[in-house]
Amino acid sequence: MPIAVDDVKSSAILFLRYERNHPVKHLRIVVLIVLITAAIFAYEYARKPLNPSLEAIQQRGELVVLTREARTTYYINRDGQPAGFEHDLAVDFAEWLGVSVRFKIRNSIGEIKNALERGEGHIAASGLTRLDRRADRFDFGPVYHQAQQQVVCRRGGNRPSSIEDLHTVSLMVIADSSYDERLCDIRDSILPDLTWKAVRGTSTEAIMRKVWEGKVDCTVADSNIVSKNQR
């Protein structure tokens, strides 16, 4: 049984040489200028931070959702179609708003948070835990899922028998995650010798793979992620 630890823009100037006797060439150049100008405006529009208000989303006619690929959030199923719990929630929300939905995939929770802060999406849906320090930067919607944090170790490998034994194994978690925060709480309250490696730019699933490969003893993950990835 797993141990619960819960609770640049680039600009170019086009110089044209005037030639009186080539009207067709002039026309081609004018068309080229128009196309380049249109492309620049489109690029600038795409870079403009998105307004997350419901009115702005409905006026745009599209909900842009930031997420990551994982079996518990968003993935491509055997039929080649997008699926996943957060995918389905976002699709239903977009349908309720009367708009289309577009997903932007990022590699980690950190990338998702940074992209949301830059206005690259209207919302983020990726199994994000409500944390006080995140509330300073973002607004949270209602809670729709609850999971328990668990210590995950390799079968037959080094593993603790209780929370009090966590300091006897090597641990790796995502930096600035709810797991990182929980380990800090445990260290500060009952295990002052507890140490772990906090890494950025990765996912819980990638760290669990390192555990299964024997590169680290254990990690901490949400119970729904554990159940979807058990081997």
Coordinates of C-alpha atoms in Angstrom, one line a residue:
M1 CA 0.0 0.0 0.0
P2 CA 1.3 3.5 -0.9
I3 CA 2.0 5.8 2.0
A4 CA -0.2 8.8 2.1
V5 CA 1.6 12.1 2.8
D6 CA -1.3 14.2 2.4
D7 CA -3.6 15.9 2.9
V8 CA 10.9 38.7 -30.0
K9 CA 9.4 40.0 -32.6
S10 CA 11.7 40.3 -35.8
S11 CA 11.2 43.2 -38.2
A12 CA 12.5 43.7 -41.7
I13 CA 12.4 46.7 -43.9
L14 CA 11.7 46.0 -47.5
F15 CA 13.4 48.5 -49.9
L16 CA 12.0 48.6 -53.4
R17 CA 13.9 49.9 -56.4
Y18 CA 11.6 51.9 -58.7
E19 CA 11.5 50.7 -62.3
R20 CA 9.1 52.5 -64.7
N21 CA 8.8 49.7 -67.3
H22 CA 7.7 46.8 -65.2
P23 CA 4.1 47.3 -64.1
V24 CA 3.5 43.6 -63.5
K25 CA 6.6 43.4 -61.3
H26 CA 5.3 46.5 -59.4
L27 CA 2.0 44.7 -58.8
R28 CA 3.7 41.6 -57.5
I29 CA 5.8 43.7 -55.2
V30 CA 2.6 45.5 -53.9
V31 CA 0.9 42.2 -53.3
L32 CA 4.0 41.0 -51.5
I33 CA 4.0 44.0 -49.2
V34 CA 0.3 43.5 -48.4
L35 CA 0.9 39.9 -47.6
I36 CA 3.9 40.7 -45.4
T37 CA 1.9 43.5 -43.6
A38 CA -1.0 41.1 -43.0
A39 CA 1.3 38.5 -41.6
I40 CA 2.9 41.0 -39.2
F41 CA -0.5 42.2 -38.0
A42 CA -1.6 38.5 -37.5
Y43 CA 1.6 37.8 -35.6
E44 CA 1.1 40.8 -33.3
Y45 CA -2.6 39.8 -32.8
A46 CA -1.5 36.3 -31.8
R47 CA 1.0 37.6 -29.3
K48 CA -1.5 39.9 -27.6
P49 CA -2.3 38.6 -24.2
L50 CA -5.8 37.0 -24.0
N51 CA -8.5 38.6 -22.0
P52 CA -9.9 35.9 -19.7
S53 CA -13.3 37.4 -19.1
L54 CA -16.3 35.5 -20.2
E55 CA -17.4 38.4 -22.4
A56 CA -14.1 38.5 -24.2
I57 CA -14.0 34.7 -24.7
Q58 CA -17.5 34.7 -26.2
Q59 CA -16.7 37.7 -28.4
R60 CA -13.6 35.9 -29.6
G61 CA -15.6 32.7 -30.2
E62 CA -12.9 30.5 -28.8
L63 CA -11.7 29.2 -25.5
V64 CA -7.9 28.6 -25.3
V65 CA -7.0 26.1 -22.7
L66 CA -3.5 25.4 -21.4
T67 CA -2.8 21.8 -20.4
R68 CA -0.2 19.1 -20.5
E69 CA -0.2 15.6 -21.9
A70 CA -1.0 13.0 -19.2
R71 CA -3.5 10.2 -18.9
T72 CA -5.3 12.0 -16.1
T73 CA -5.6 15.3 -18.0
Y74 CA -5.2 15.3 -21.8
Y75 CA -4.0 12.6 -24.2
I76 CA -4.7 11.1 -27.6
N77 CA -6.6 7.9 -27.4
R78 CA -6.4 4.8 -29.6
D79 CA -8.8 6.4 -32.1
G80 CA -6.5 9.3 -32.5
Q81 CA -8.9 11.6 -30.7
P82 CA -8.1 13.9 -27.7
A83 CA -9.4 12.7 -24.4
G84 CA -8.9 13.0 -20.7
F85 CA -10.7 14.3 -17.7
E86 CA -9.6 18.0 -18.0
H87 CA -10.1 17.8 -21.8
D88 CA -13.7 16.7 -21.3
L89 CA -14.3 19.4 -18.7
A90 CA -12.9 22.1 -21.0
V91 CA -15.0 20.9 -24.0
D92 CA -18.2 21.0 -21.9
F93 CA -17.3 24.4 -20.6
A94 CA -16.7 25.8 -24.1
E95 CA -20.0 24.2 -25.3
W96 CA -21.8 25.9 -22.4
L97 CA -20.2 29.3 -23.4
G98 CA -21.2 28.6 -27.0
V99 CA -17.6 28.8 -28.3
S100 CA -15.0 26.5 -29.8
V101 CA -12.1 25.2 -27.8
R102 CA -8.4 25.0 -28.6
F103 CA -5.8 23.3 -26.4
K104 CA -2.2 24.5 -26.1
I105 CA 0.1 21.8 -24.7
R106 CA 3.0 22.6 -22.4
N107 CA 5.5 20.2 -20.9
S108 CA 5.1 21.0 -17.3
I109 CA 3.0 22.7 -14.6
G110 CA 5.6 25.4 -14.4
E111 CA 5.4 26.1 -18.1
I112 CA 1.6 26.1 -17.9
K113 CA 1.6 28.7 -15.1
N114 CA 4.1 30.9 -16.9
A115 CA 2.1 30.7 -20.1
L116 CA -1.1 31.6 -18.3
E117 CA 0.6 34.6 -16.6
R118 CA 1.7 35.8 -20.1
G119 CA -1.8 35.6 -21.3
E120 CA -1.2 32.7 -23.8
G121 CA -4.5 31.0 -22.7
H122 CA -7.7 31.9 -21.0
I123 CA -7.6 29.1 -18.4
A124 CA -5.3 26.3 -17.3
A125 CA -6.7 22.8 -16.8
S126 CA -4.1 20.3 -15.7
G127 CA -5.0 18.8 -12.3
L128 CA -3.6 21.9 -10.5
T129 CA -3.8 21.9 -6.8
R130 CA -5.1 24.9 -5.0
L131 CA -2.1 26.4 -3.1
D132 CA -1.9 29.7 -1.2
R133 CA 1.1 30.9 -3.1
R134 CA -0.6 30.2 -6.4
A135 CA -3.7 32.2 -5.3
D136 CA -1.4 35.2 -5.2
R137 CA -0.9 34.9 -9.0
F138 CA -4.1 33.3 -10.2
D139 CA -7.8 32.9 -9.6
F140 CA -9.1 29.4 -9.0
G141 CA -12.4 27.9 -10.1
P142 CA -14.4 25.6 -8.0
V143 CA -12.8 22.4 -6.8
Y144 CA -13.9 19.5 -9.0
H145 CA -11.7 16.6 -7.9
Q146 CA -9.9 15.5 -4.7
A147 CA -6.9 13.3 -4.5
Q148 CA -4.6 12.1 -1.8
Q149 CA -0.8 12.5 -2.1
Q150 CA 1.0 9.2 -1.9
V151 CA 4.6 8.1 -1.7
V152 CA 5.4 5.9 -4.8
C153 CA 8.3 3.5 -4.7
R154 CA 9.6 0.8 -7.0
R155 CA 8.4 -2.7 -6.3
G156 CA 11.2 -4.6 -4.7
G157 CA 13.2 -1.4 -4.1
N158 CA 14.1 0.6 -1.1
R159 CA 10.9 2.0 0.5
P160 CA 9.8 3.5 3.8
S161 CA 7.4 1.8 6.1
S162 CA 5.9 5.0 7.3
I163 CA 6.2 8.8 7.0
E164 CA 8.7 8.8 9.8
D165 CA 11.0 6.7 7.6
L166 CA 11.0 9.0 4.5
H167 CA 14.4 10.3 5.4
T168 CA 15.8 6.8 4.7
V169 CA 15.0 6.9 0.9
S170 CA 16.0 9.1 -1.9
L171 CA 13.1 11.3 -3.0
M172 CA 12.4 13.4 -6.2
V173 CA 9.5 15.7 -6.8
I174 CA 8.5 18.6 -9.1
A175 CA 9.9 21.9 -7.8
D176 CA 7.3 24.4 -6.4
S177 CA 4.6 21.8 -6.6
S178 CA 2.1 20.7 -3.9
Y179 CA 4.3 17.7 -3.3
D180 CA 7.3 19.9 -2.7
E181 CA 5.3 22.0 -0.3
R182 CA 4.0 19.0 1.6
L183 CA 7.5 17.6 2.0
C184 CA 8.6 21.0 3.4
D185 CA 5.7 20.7 5.9
I186 CA 6.9 17.3 7.0
R187 CA 10.5 18.3 7.3
D188 CA 9.6 21.4 9.4
S189 CA 7.2 19.5 11.7
I190 CA 8.5 16.0 12.3
L191 CA 11.5 15.1 10.1
P192 CA 14.3 17.8 10.2
D193 CA 16.7 15.4 8.5
L194 CA 14.3 14.9 5.5
T195 CA 15.9 15.8 2.1
W196 CA 14.7 15.4 -1.5
K197 CA 15.5 16.6 -5.0
A198 CA 13.1 19.1 -6.5
V199 CA 13.4 19.4 -10.3
R200 CA 11.8 21.8 -12.8
G201 CA 10.6 21.3 -16.4
T202 CA 9.4 17.8 -15.8
S203 CA 6.2 15.9 -15.0
T204 CA 5.0 13.6 -12.2
E205 CA 4.8 10.8 -14.7
A206 CA 8.4 11.4 -15.9
I207 CA 9.6 11.2 -12.3
M208 CA 7.6 8.0 -11.7
R209 CA 9.3 6.5 -14.7
K210 CA 12.7 7.3 -13.0
V211 CA 11.4 5.5 -9.9
W212 CA 10.5 2.4 -12.0
E213 CA 13.9 2.5 -13.7
G214 CA 15.6 2.6 -10.3
K215 CA 17.1 6.0 -10.7
V216 CA 15.5 7.3 -7.5
D217 CA 13.9 5.4 -4.7
C218 CA 10.6 7.2 -4.4
T219 CA 8.5 10.2 -5.4
V220 CA 5.2 11.7 -4.3
A221 CA 2.2 11.8 -6.6
D222 CA -1.6 12.2 -6.4
S223 CA -3.6 9.0 -6.0
N224 CA -5.4 9.4 -9.3
I225 CA -2.1 9.7 -11.2
V226 CA -0.8 6.6 -9.3
S227 CA -3.8 4.5 -10.2
K228 CA -3.6 5.5 -13.9
N229 CA 0.1 4.7 -14.1
Q230 CA 0.5 1.6 -12.0
R231 CA 2.7 -1.2 -13.4

